[in-house]
Amino acid sequence: MERREVSFRIYRYNPQVDRTPFYDNFRIAVEKGITILRALNHIKEHLEPRLTFRAFCQAGICGSCAVRINGVSKLACTTQVWDELGGDGEHTILIEPLNNLEVVRDLVVDINPIMDKLKENYSWVKPAIPQEKMGRKEHIVSDGEFEAINAASDCILCGSCYSECSMMEVNRSYISPPVLVKAFRMNNDSRDTLACERLERVSSDHGLWDCAHCHKCMEHCTKNIPIMDGIHRLREEAFERGMTDSEGARHAQAFFDDIRDVGRLREVTLPLRTKGMIGSLGMVPLAVKMGLKGRTPPLWVRPIPDIDRVSEIYSRLEASREDAAEASNPSHGRTPLSPPYPVGGK
Amino acid sequence: MEHKFDIVIVGAGGGGLFAALEAVRTNPRVSVAVISKVYPTRSHTSAAQGGVNAALGNKDRDDTVDLHVFDTVKGSDYLADQDAVEYLCGQAPSVVRELENLGAPFSRFADGTIAQRPFGGTVKDRCCYCADKTGHTLLHTLFEQCLRRGVTFFNEYFLLSLEHADGDCQGVVTLNMATSAIEAFVAPVVILATGGHAKMYWNRSSNAAGNTGDGQAAALRAGIPLKDMEFIQFHPTGLRKSGLLVTEGARGEGGYLLNRHGERFMVRYAPQKMELGPRDLVARSMETEIIEGNGFESDAGSYIELDLRHLGAEAIKKKLPQIRELSMHFEGVDPIAEPIPVRPTAHYSMGGIDAHMAKTAVRGVFAVGECACVSVHGANRLGGNSLLDILVFGKRAGQEAAEEAPRRKALGIPPGAVAGMADEIRSYANPERYERYGILREEMGKAMGDNVGIYRVEGRLRKGVEEILALRERFRRIRLFDTGTVYNTNLIQILELKNMLDLASCVALTALARQESRGSHFREDFPRRDDQAWHLHSLCTMERDGDIRLGHKPVTMGKYSLETRSY
Amino acid sequence: MRYAYFLSCINESMTREVDQSLNLWKKDLDLELVNLENGTCCGGSNLDYVSPDHFIIVNGRNIALAEKMGLDLVTSCSTCLLTLRRAKHLLDTSPEKRELVNAHLADEGLRYEGTSDVKHLLWVINEDYGLERLAGKVTTPLWGVRFAPFYGCHILRPSSLLGRDNPAAPSSLDRLVEAVGGSLVEYGSRNKCCGFHTLLVAEKQSLAMTGNALEDALRAGADYIVTPCPLCHTALDAYQDRALSGRAVAGNIPVLHLSQMIGLALGYSKEELGIDRHMVAA
């Protein structure tokens, strides 16, 4: 069995004794096939009993052992040491606590903010069936509907996406990716009766529309959940439900309108349409400076040559949408949601 | 610091969470606290992959509760208490439908009903599942509903002791892991739902690192007997290197077990059920193949192959995605292309806190799930019955607790209990102590694995008892090297080891005492079931000096009388 | 080498220097770009919220226009890249969606078949043209100039749709910098978010992201940031003063588009490349 000397450079901080965090180096011989968690256990048992980290199932299903390995949030128990070695004989692996959460000690972070946000955002099914009738009958749920939420229900709340999220890094009040995934999962469950309230809640300040589309959550999800797709679907749902009174929704609407009218984005009025008259005032000084550099978007955008063709597409879609609306029962408050593209699948 | 609640639930797996949910639903005026050493969604319930049994009849229309009872009693090798089994199976359909009603995302048949698949040791296909993450989704569903109902959680609190005054519950003493403060929870009703203790086999176990039987050990020290501790289920298909589990669902979906001659050897052990025989039988058959030299050889030990390739890539990806992931992460094997190397691994503890329909000998103290021995699993648990156990008895305990709590008087916890714990913890840091946690724990795992494993015989069992008792002695000199108070995991390790050693002595002693083979307990020197002498539950109680005393208790029979168990 | 070239809205308005630079030097590399005059805005990862059908039809149409020319589609904007590739992925994996799109394109004599790839200019230079070949064309090597390569998000993530670089340790832009003689600084923000997409809805937080990246590059001692995306450029350049205000780091850092960096190496002047139009002087 192949063995190598590997250095683990580990973030250490015990608020009781350390003024500031520091890094400790542990050099150990590691066999191929060993996970980062087994290496951490080895260090704790043989070199430094004070080294502090969480671990429980050791099988990638409980989410306890998420840490940053070489800068990326991962589960220590499913990450092979060999996969983290540099290609150039660089045998140092950096282990740090998750980002965007307070460090309790060493690699342990306080995950209560995640729990609090789940609670604030109705991260549960509110069943249609009253308590006294529970357990009598199963709902009939199509396999397709199960598949739509199957991937999202894989979330183990490990906190990796929370740690990777760009918006979290600058705003700890941001709703965060795992909470949005839960909202997506609940809102696409036909057994739930709280979709409107939940969507309203998650769309409020520091919510759904603040996601910066950086896709880090999805890229680094330890269970391969396409988190961004879920966020996309929630934003689509906001439009389906007519919840368009937000800067984010108005911003999106502007793209829709401009493609119909000229085929291109009319950037000069985009701030006005997104933020309104008052909200845009703050942008005037920058606009003036940019104007001086010749960077102002044109006041008038020349339509693309075949704009009529595009407008026709819009008209046809509008007509079929009206037909569909007429055909469906108007008393049925909720538009059935069918994912526009498969959400999930690994 | 002291907390006061009407009901305190220790453990936040499926059993604890359902108990909490049911308690607040039954009586919204009772105050309920859930104490857990891990955040609820990290509990070991999440690792249950395969499913939950219920005679819904969605697959086999002619399935009945009675057939489920029969399968369970037979599977238990007639050691289960049949009143409890009848309750378990009778409640199964409604409790599964209730979870469905609450949002659990079950896999579905084409007609939209909950899908069911075959599982080991059953005559009908009645295992309901969500892909191969059933426990995970049930746990999250229950956690979500607890959040919805505003249940109070004390996360990362470690149970130190259960307190009672002459058989009346006073509450529990805990360690706040973040601060190392000892905090008492005064409560007239306590529900223990702390999970199993099969981690005492350490790296020969599929269990989470924390499955150390904390509730069982606290109950034992509080004078509550433990029952049937010799019965440890070895799951047939642990991954060769890590012991991690490959769900029975893999065999339920049609996987083959092959020896190195490419033979489906189960034909010689269970010609009818083949790979879907009960777990104890399949595990023993595999072990026999390995002992007789029919296993595959490797650096990481001999193994058997679990072959899924004939199921096809689509089915594997859709129905067994986690298994595929585990095999790739931990064995470097993609089951679509190669068979998975497996061998038996300690998996489940049938024994636990002696409880009748979840009630223990101490008034106000309930025990549910794997920490309890109700007993619905007897000498061997059927796959798909453990999730059912935590749901049915978690719910029942929650309901009864909510009814009972207002009637019971809150008795304070004497200050001496807290002070005593503080002294004990301080003593671990005494610089004259020198025994190391890692060494004692390795030796414990080896002692149990080598001597109290699948095949048992008097000589080795005696050796196992001696070794475990010697380790308990050495534990008195264990040294806590981390003397900080912030999130001291070194301290938790020591406290867990103490619990495991106490319970390991119970397992080894009862295994030595039971001179017959029944279910998961197989004695080479007594290879037959002996109903005359041993159709009895074993009991362990702890004496004042820490010695374990053995006793017995009759089995509650019912509709089904003793029969030979063959598959 | 001939490609259909996607006209990104921002390059038609605020960052005209991107295409201005590219049009200067493309002939030097025998790179022929046919502008997709009839293409529309990709929707900037916003259109699908309003209507997934519009999103898929509009972008199916954009790609079909390139298919009609028999050319792969190239863009200089990372968000256009991701949006178009997402549409392509959906169309290539769903016959129903292809049917929907083609029903709407028939009138215009267009049809989506999936024959054209969608690429970023950076990929075209690195993979199709080749960095050695490019190095051979360099007339004014950027020796001694320290670059902080800023990849941003939509050329890296999700890797399932993009798949060129490892998002945790991207290197394609680094290799391009080296090919034109520049040197690299090590800094952590290379694969982070510039904040552009939320500038109008969460300005304070977005500027904090922008500021973090800028401060990081400044502290690393870079002379320039270079980026493959005009949206990143706008956040890092136009908003630089505001993003850095109140931070304990002195000075400013000019931001180049990759088309400008290549232009410099091929001997064009800052004025020709529109670098004088940037908000932060270079």
PDB file of C-alpha atoms in Angstrom, chain A residues 111-322:
ATOM      1  CA  ILE A 111     -24.339  26.557  13.154  1.00  0.00           C
ATOM      2  CA  ASN A 112     -27.270  28.021  15.070  1.00  0.00           C
ATOM      3  CA  PRO A 113     -27.738  30.823  12.513  1.00  0.00           C
ATOM      4  CA  ILE A 114     -28.674  28.163   9.955  1.00  0.00           C
ATOM      5  CA  MET A 115     -31.190  26.604  12.338  1.00  0.00           C
ATOM      6  CA  ASP A 116     -32.652  30.030  13.147  1.00  0.00           C
ATOM      7  CA  LYS A 117     -33.082  30.902   9.478  1.00  0.00           C
ATOM      8  CA  LEU A 118     -34.758  27.573   8.760  1.00  0.00           C
ATOM      9  CA  LYS A 119     -37.231  28.386  11.480  1.00  0.00           C
ATOM     10  CA  GLU A 120     -37.831  31.936  10.316  1.00  0.00           C
ATOM     11  CA  ASN A 121     -38.584  30.803   6.783  1.00  0.00           C
ATOM     12  CA  TYR A 122     -41.184  28.094   7.338  1.00  0.00           C
ATOM     13  CA  SER A 123     -38.848  25.260   6.349  1.00  0.00           C
ATOM     14  CA  TRP A 124     -41.507  22.620   6.806  1.00  0.00           C
ATOM     15  CA  VAL A 125     -44.543  21.198   5.112  1.00  0.00           C
ATOM     16  CA  LYS A 126     -47.769  22.563   6.541  1.00  0.00           C
ATOM     17  CA  PRO A 127     -50.009  19.628   5.722  1.00  0.00           C
ATOM     18  CA  ALA A 128     -53.423  19.960   4.197  1.00  0.00           C
ATOM     19  CA  ILE A 129     -54.677  17.144   6.412  1.00  0.00           C
ATOM     20  CA  PRO A 130     -55.896  18.211   9.871  1.00  0.00           C
ATOM     21  CA  GLN A 131     -54.211  16.655  12.868  1.00  0.00           C
ATOM     22  CA  GLU A 132     -57.132  14.393  13.783  1.00  0.00           C
ATOM     23  CA  LYS A 133     -57.150  12.827  10.310  1.00  0.00           C
ATOM     24  CA  MET A 134     -53.412  12.151  10.158  1.00  0.00           C
ATOM     25  CA  GLY A 135     -52.350   8.693   9.110  1.00  0.00           C
ATOM     26  CA  ARG A 136     -55.625   7.560   7.575  1.00  0.00           C
ATOM     27  CA  LYS A 137     -54.894   8.008   3.903  1.00  0.00           C
ATOM     28  CA  GLU A 138     -51.834   8.524   1.776  1.00  0.00           C
ATOM     29  CA  HIS A 139     -51.653  11.295  -0.768  1.00  0.00           C
ATOM     30  CA  ILE A 140     -51.354  10.157  -4.324  1.00  0.00           C
ATOM     31  CA  VAL A 141     -48.117  11.690  -5.565  1.00  0.00           C
ATOM     32  CA  SER A 142     -46.743  11.073  -9.025  1.00  0.00           C
ATOM     33  CA  ASP A 143     -43.232   9.765  -9.334  1.00  0.00           C
ATOM     34  CA  GLY A 144     -42.475  12.873 -11.391  1.00  0.00           C
ATOM     35  CA  GLU A 145     -43.411  15.080  -8.494  1.00  0.00           C
ATOM     36  CA  PHE A 146     -41.232  13.021  -6.180  1.00  0.00           C
ATOM     37  CA  GLU A 147     -38.363  13.360  -8.650  1.00  0.00           C
ATOM     38  CA  ALA A 148     -38.783  17.155  -8.713  1.00  0.00           C
ATOM     39  CA  ILE A 149     -37.982  17.400  -5.006  1.00  0.00           C
ATOM     40  CA  ASN A 150     -35.854  14.282  -4.716  1.00  0.00           C
ATOM     41  CA  ALA A 151     -32.489  15.993  -5.109  1.00  0.00           C
ATOM     42  CA  ALA A 152     -33.460  18.936  -2.900  1.00  0.00           C
ATOM     43  CA  SER A 153     -34.481  16.546  -0.138  1.00  0.00           C
ATOM     44  CA  ASP A 154     -30.919  15.197  -0.090  1.00  0.00           C
ATOM     45  CA  CYS A 155     -29.748  18.263   1.876  1.00  0.00           C
ATOM     46  CA  ILE A 156     -27.933  17.226   5.061  1.00  0.00           C
ATOM     47  CA  LEU A 157     -27.498  20.788   6.399  1.00  0.00           C
ATOM     48  CA  CYS A 158     -23.737  20.377   6.475  1.00  0.00           C
ATOM     49  CA  GLY A 159     -23.271  24.113   5.940  1.00  0.00           C
ATOM     50  CA  SER A 160     -20.855  23.850   3.022  1.00  0.00           C
ATOM     51  CA  CYS A 161     -22.974  26.053   0.749  1.00  0.00           C
ATOM     52  CA  TYR A 162     -23.472  28.489   3.621  1.00  0.00           C
ATOM     53  CA  SER A 163     -19.711  28.650   3.929  1.00  0.00           C
ATOM     54  CA  GLU A 164     -19.112  29.078   0.202  1.00  0.00           C
ATOM     55  CA  CYS A 165     -21.872  31.624  -0.499  1.00  0.00           C
ATOM     56  CA  SER A 166     -20.619  34.967  -1.832  1.00  0.00           C
ATOM     57  CA  MET A 167     -23.532  36.935  -0.442  1.00  0.00           C
ATOM     58  CA  MET A 168     -23.168  35.361   3.009  1.00  0.00           C
ATOM     59  CA  GLU A 169     -19.598  36.568   3.067  1.00  0.00           C
ATOM     60  CA  VAL A 170     -20.746  40.188   2.989  1.00  0.00           C
ATOM     61  CA  ASN A 171     -24.103  39.884   4.712  1.00  0.00           C
ATOM     62  CA  ARG A 172     -24.661  37.486   7.608  1.00  0.00           C
ATOM     63  CA  SER A 173     -28.370  38.358   7.520  1.00  0.00           C
ATOM     64  CA  TYR A 174     -28.741  36.907   4.036  1.00  0.00           C
ATOM     65  CA  ILE A 175     -31.243  34.040   3.910  1.00  0.00           C
ATOM     66  CA  SER A 176     -28.539  31.604   2.669  1.00  0.00           C
ATOM     67  CA  PRO A 177     -28.586  28.725   0.143  1.00  0.00           C
ATOM     68  CA  PRO A 178     -29.708  25.829   2.387  1.00  0.00           C
ATOM     69  CA  VAL A 179     -32.774  27.757   3.470  1.00  0.00           C
ATOM     70  CA  LEU A 180     -33.631  28.549  -0.145  1.00  0.00           C
ATOM     71  CA  VAL A 181     -33.231  24.877  -1.040  1.00  0.00           C
ATOM     72  CA  LYS A 182     -35.670  23.947   1.700  1.00  0.00           C
ATOM     73  CA  ALA A 183     -38.104  26.599   0.444  1.00  0.00           C
ATOM     74  CA  PHE A 184     -37.846  25.188  -3.067  1.00  0.00           C
ATOM     75  CA  ARG A 185     -38.375  21.668  -1.746  1.00  0.00           C
ATOM     76  CA  MET A 186     -41.454  22.647   0.289  1.00  0.00           C
ATOM     77  CA  ASN A 187     -42.995  24.869  -2.362  1.00  0.00           C
ATOM     78  CA  ASN A 188     -42.897  22.053  -4.897  1.00  0.00           C
ATOM     79  CA  ASP A 189     -44.586  19.572  -2.598  1.00  0.00           C
ATOM     80  CA  SER A 190     -48.282  19.209  -3.415  1.00  0.00           C
ATOM     81  CA  ARG A 191     -48.990  18.217   0.193  1.00  0.00           C
ATOM     82  CA  ASP A 192     -47.975  21.631   1.491  1.00  0.00           C
ATOM     83  CA  THR A 193     -50.350  24.555   2.048  1.00  0.00           C
ATOM     84  CA  LEU A 194     -47.936  27.323   2.911  1.00  0.00           C
ATOM     85  CA  ALA A 195     -46.375  28.110  -0.458  1.00  0.00           C
ATOM     86  CA  CYS A 196     -47.518  31.730  -0.796  1.00  0.00           C
ATOM     87  CA  GLU A 197     -46.627  32.746   2.723  1.00  0.00           C
ATOM     88  CA  ARG A 198     -43.294  30.970   2.498  1.00  0.00           C
ATOM     89  CA  LEU A 199     -42.419  32.568  -0.815  1.00  0.00           C
ATOM     90  CA  GLU A 200     -43.355  35.974   0.530  1.00  0.00           C
ATOM     91  CA  ARG A 201     -41.191  35.376   3.571  1.00  0.00           C
ATOM     92  CA  VAL A 202     -38.162  34.189   1.634  1.00  0.00           C
ATOM     93  CA  SER A 203     -38.543  37.056  -0.842  1.00  0.00           C
ATOM     94  CA  SER A 204     -38.325  39.765   1.802  1.00  0.00           C
ATOM     95  CA  ASP A 205     -35.196  41.798   2.564  1.00  0.00           C
ATOM     96  CA  HIS A 206     -31.903  39.897   2.458  1.00  0.00           C
ATOM     97  CA  GLY A 207     -33.828  37.130   0.761  1.00  0.00           C
ATOM     98  CA  LEU A 208     -34.337  35.347  -2.526  1.00  0.00           C
ATOM     99  CA  TRP A 209     -33.530  38.283  -4.808  1.00  0.00           C
ATOM    100  CA  ASP A 210     -30.201  38.997  -3.116  1.00  0.00           C
ATOM    101  CA  CYS A 211     -28.573  35.839  -4.477  1.00  0.00           C
ATOM    102  CA  ALA A 212     -25.640  36.980  -6.612  1.00  0.00           C
ATOM    103  CA  HIS A 213     -25.792  33.954  -8.998  1.00  0.00           C
ATOM    104  CA  CYS A 214     -22.210  33.029  -8.219  1.00  0.00           C
ATOM    105  CA  HIS A 215     -23.136  29.301  -8.314  1.00  0.00           C
ATOM    106  CA  LYS A 216     -20.680  28.487  -5.534  1.00  0.00           C
ATOM    107  CA  CYS A 217     -23.398  26.786  -3.483  1.00  0.00           C
ATOM    108  CA  MET A 218     -24.185  24.410  -6.317  1.00  0.00           C
ATOM    109  CA  GLU A 219     -20.588  23.831  -7.271  1.00  0.00           C
ATOM    110  CA  HIS A 220     -19.588  22.815  -3.766  1.00  0.00           C
ATOM    111  CA  CYS A 221     -22.721  21.073  -2.504  1.00  0.00           C
ATOM    112  CA  THR A 222     -21.554  17.909  -0.765  1.00  0.00           C
ATOM    113  CA  LYS A 223     -24.663  16.063  -1.969  1.00  0.00           C
ATOM    114  CA  ASN A 224     -24.556  17.429  -5.526  1.00  0.00           C
ATOM    115  CA  ILE A 225     -27.837  19.274  -5.174  1.00  0.00           C
ATOM    116  CA  PRO A 226     -28.300  21.778  -8.014  1.00  0.00           C
ATOM    117  CA  ILE A 227     -29.021  24.524  -5.500  1.00  0.00           C
ATOM    118  CA  MET A 228     -29.003  27.366  -8.029  1.00  0.00           C
ATOM    119  CA  ASP A 229     -31.666  25.596 -10.045  1.00  0.00           C
ATOM    120  CA  GLY A 230     -33.853  25.596  -6.957  1.00  0.00           C
ATOM    121  CA  ILE A 231     -33.233  29.324  -6.469  1.00  0.00           C
ATOM    122  CA  HIS A 232     -34.095  29.873 -10.132  1.00  0.00           C
ATOM    123  CA  ARG A 233     -37.339  27.966  -9.682  1.00  0.00           C
ATOM    124  CA  LEU A 234     -38.300  30.051  -6.651  1.00  0.00           C
ATOM    125  CA  ARG A 235     -37.765  33.237  -8.643  1.00  0.00           C
ATOM    126  CA  GLU A 236     -39.849  31.853 -11.474  1.00  0.00           C
ATOM    127  CA  GLU A 237     -42.518  30.972  -8.970  1.00  0.00           C
ATOM    128  CA  ALA A 238     -42.523  34.548  -7.709  1.00  0.00           C
ATOM    129  CA  PHE A 239     -43.446  35.661 -11.221  1.00  0.00           C
ATOM    130  CA  GLU A 240     -46.009  32.882 -11.620  1.00  0.00           C
ATOM    131  CA  ARG A 241     -47.674  34.080  -8.457  1.00  0.00           C
ATOM    132  CA  GLY A 242     -47.468  37.719  -9.460  1.00  0.00           C
ATOM    133  CA  MET A 243     -45.127  38.606  -6.613  1.00  0.00           C
ATOM    134  CA  THR A 244     -43.286  41.128  -8.731  1.00  0.00           C
ATOM    135  CA  ASP A 245     -43.119  44.107  -6.412  1.00  0.00           C
ATOM    136  CA  SER A 246     -39.443  43.874  -5.606  1.00  0.00           C
ATOM    137  CA  GLU A 247     -36.284  45.362  -7.030  1.00  0.00           C
ATOM    138  CA  GLY A 248     -35.108  41.921  -8.127  1.00  0.00           C
ATOM    139  CA  ALA A 249     -38.349  41.154  -9.936  1.00  0.00           C
ATOM    140  CA  ARG A 250     -38.510  44.570 -11.601  1.00  0.00           C
ATOM    141  CA  HIS A 251     -34.921  44.114 -12.709  1.00  0.00           C
ATOM    142  CA  ALA A 252     -35.781  40.795 -14.343  1.00  0.00           C
ATOM    143  CA  GLN A 253     -38.911  42.247 -15.942  1.00  0.00           C
ATOM    144  CA  ALA A 254     -36.776  44.912 -17.634  1.00  0.00           C
ATOM    145  CA  PHE A 255     -34.822  42.235 -19.520  1.00  0.00           C
ATOM    146  CA  PHE A 256     -38.056  40.624 -20.626  1.00  0.00           C
ATOM    147  CA  ASP A 257     -39.503  43.908 -21.893  1.00  0.00           C
ATOM    148  CA  ASP A 258     -36.358  45.074 -23.663  1.00  0.00           C
ATOM    149  CA  ILE A 259     -35.886  41.861 -25.619  1.00  0.00           C
ATOM    150  CA  ARG A 260     -39.469  42.165 -26.814  1.00  0.00           C
ATOM    151  CA  ASP A 261     -39.167  45.842 -27.782  1.00  0.00           C
ATOM    152  CA  VAL A 262     -35.673  46.181 -29.251  1.00  0.00           C
ATOM    153  CA  GLY A 263     -33.936  42.830 -28.785  1.00  0.00           C
ATOM    154  CA  ARG A 264     -31.259  44.367 -26.576  1.00  0.00           C
ATOM    155  CA  LEU A 265     -31.026  45.658 -23.071  1.00  0.00           C
ATOM    156  CA  ARG A 266     -31.738  49.375 -22.632  1.00  0.00           C
ATOM    157  CA  GLU A 267     -29.183  49.833 -19.906  1.00  0.00           C
ATOM    158  CA  VAL A 268     -29.620  53.544 -19.545  1.00  0.00           C
ATOM    159  CA  THR A 269     -33.000  53.177 -17.878  1.00  0.00           C
ATOM    160  CA  LEU A 270     -32.272  49.887 -16.095  1.00  0.00           C
ATOM    161  CA  PRO A 271     -31.518  51.476 -12.710  1.00  0.00           C
ATOM    162  CA  LEU A 272     -34.638  53.600 -12.922  1.00  0.00           C
ATOM    163  CA  ARG A 273     -36.783  50.593 -13.725  1.00  0.00           C
ATOM    164  CA  THR A 274     -35.197  48.459 -11.022  1.00  0.00           C
ATOM    165  CA  LYS A 275     -34.938  50.932  -8.177  1.00  0.00           C
ATOM    166  CA  GLY A 276     -37.507  53.587  -9.082  1.00  0.00           C
ATOM    167  CA  MET A 277     -36.929  57.332  -9.287  1.00  0.00           C
ATOM    168  CA  ILE A 278     -35.847  57.910  -5.693  1.00  0.00           C
ATOM    169  CA  GLY A 279     -33.744  54.792  -5.497  1.00  0.00           C
ATOM    170  CA  SER A 280     -31.806  55.706  -8.619  1.00  0.00           C
ATOM    171  CA  LEU A 281     -30.851  59.183  -7.431  1.00  0.00           C
ATOM    172  CA  GLY A 282     -27.813  57.825  -5.653  1.00  0.00           C
ATOM    173  CA  MET A 283     -26.451  56.607  -8.971  1.00  0.00           C
ATOM    174  CA  VAL A 284     -26.432  60.026 -10.603  1.00  0.00           C
ATOM    175  CA  PRO A 285     -22.889  61.041  -9.582  1.00  0.00           C
ATOM    176  CA  LEU A 286     -21.445  57.809 -10.989  1.00  0.00           C
ATOM    177  CA  ALA A 287     -23.512  58.192 -14.155  1.00  0.00           C
ATOM    178  CA  VAL A 288     -22.122  61.703 -14.631  1.00  0.00           C
ATOM    179  CA  LYS A 289     -18.537  60.510 -14.147  1.00  0.00           C
ATOM    180  CA  MET A 290     -19.068  57.634 -16.538  1.00  0.00           C
ATOM    181  CA  GLY A 291     -20.567  60.057 -19.028  1.00  0.00           C
ATOM    182  CA  LEU A 292     -17.377  62.079 -18.955  1.00  0.00           C
ATOM    183  CA  LYS A 293     -15.449  58.948 -19.918  1.00  0.00           C
ATOM    184  CA  GLY A 294     -17.864  58.119 -22.693  1.00  0.00           C
ATOM    185  CA  ARG A 295     -19.182  55.092 -20.846  1.00  0.00           C
ATOM    186  CA  THR A 296     -22.817  56.103 -20.704  1.00  0.00           C
ATOM    187  CA  PRO A 297     -25.109  53.619 -22.391  1.00  0.00           C
ATOM    188  CA  PRO A 298     -26.849  55.126 -25.436  1.00  0.00           C
ATOM    189  CA  LEU A 299     -30.149  56.872 -24.742  1.00  0.00           C
ATOM    190  CA  TRP A 300     -31.690  55.180 -27.737  1.00  0.00           C
ATOM    191  CA  VAL A 301     -30.967  51.564 -28.599  1.00  0.00           C
ATOM    192  CA  ARG A 302     -31.271  50.592 -32.238  1.00  0.00           C
ATOM    193  CA  PRO A 303     -33.556  47.556 -32.496  1.00  0.00           C
ATOM    194  CA  ILE A 304     -32.041  44.428 -34.023  1.00  0.00           C
ATOM    195  CA  PRO A 305     -32.936  44.110 -37.715  1.00  0.00           C
ATOM    196  CA  ASP A 306     -35.428  41.287 -37.256  1.00  0.00           C
ATOM    197  CA  ILE A 307     -37.056  42.589 -34.095  1.00  0.00           C
ATOM    198  CA  ASP A 308     -40.462  41.852 -35.598  1.00  0.00           C
ATOM    199  CA  ARG A 309     -39.707  38.137 -35.492  1.00  0.00           C
ATOM    200  CA  VAL A 310     -38.919  38.360 -31.806  1.00  0.00           C
ATOM    201  CA  SER A 311     -42.032  40.369 -31.099  1.00  0.00           C
ATOM    202  CA  GLU A 312     -44.053  37.715 -32.906  1.00  0.00           C
ATOM    203  CA  ILE A 313     -42.648  35.034 -30.607  1.00  0.00           C
ATOM    204  CA  TYR A 314     -43.754  37.119 -27.647  1.00  0.00           C
ATOM    205  CA  SER A 315     -47.242  37.601 -29.111  1.00  0.00           C
ATOM    206  CA  ARG A 316     -47.679  33.893 -29.777  1.00  0.00           C
ATOM    207  CA  LEU A 317     -46.538  33.001 -26.280  1.00  0.00           C
ATOM    208  CA  GLU A 318     -48.833  35.618 -24.805  1.00  0.00           C
ATOM    209  CA  ALA A 319     -51.786  34.193 -26.718  1.00  0.00           C
ATOM    210  CA  SER A 320     -51.070  30.617 -25.649  1.00  0.00           C
ATOM    211  CA  ARG A 321     -50.651  31.770 -22.073  1.00  0.00           C
ATOM    212  CA  GLU A 322     -54.088  33.412 -22.159  1.00  0.00           C
TER     213      GLU A 322
END
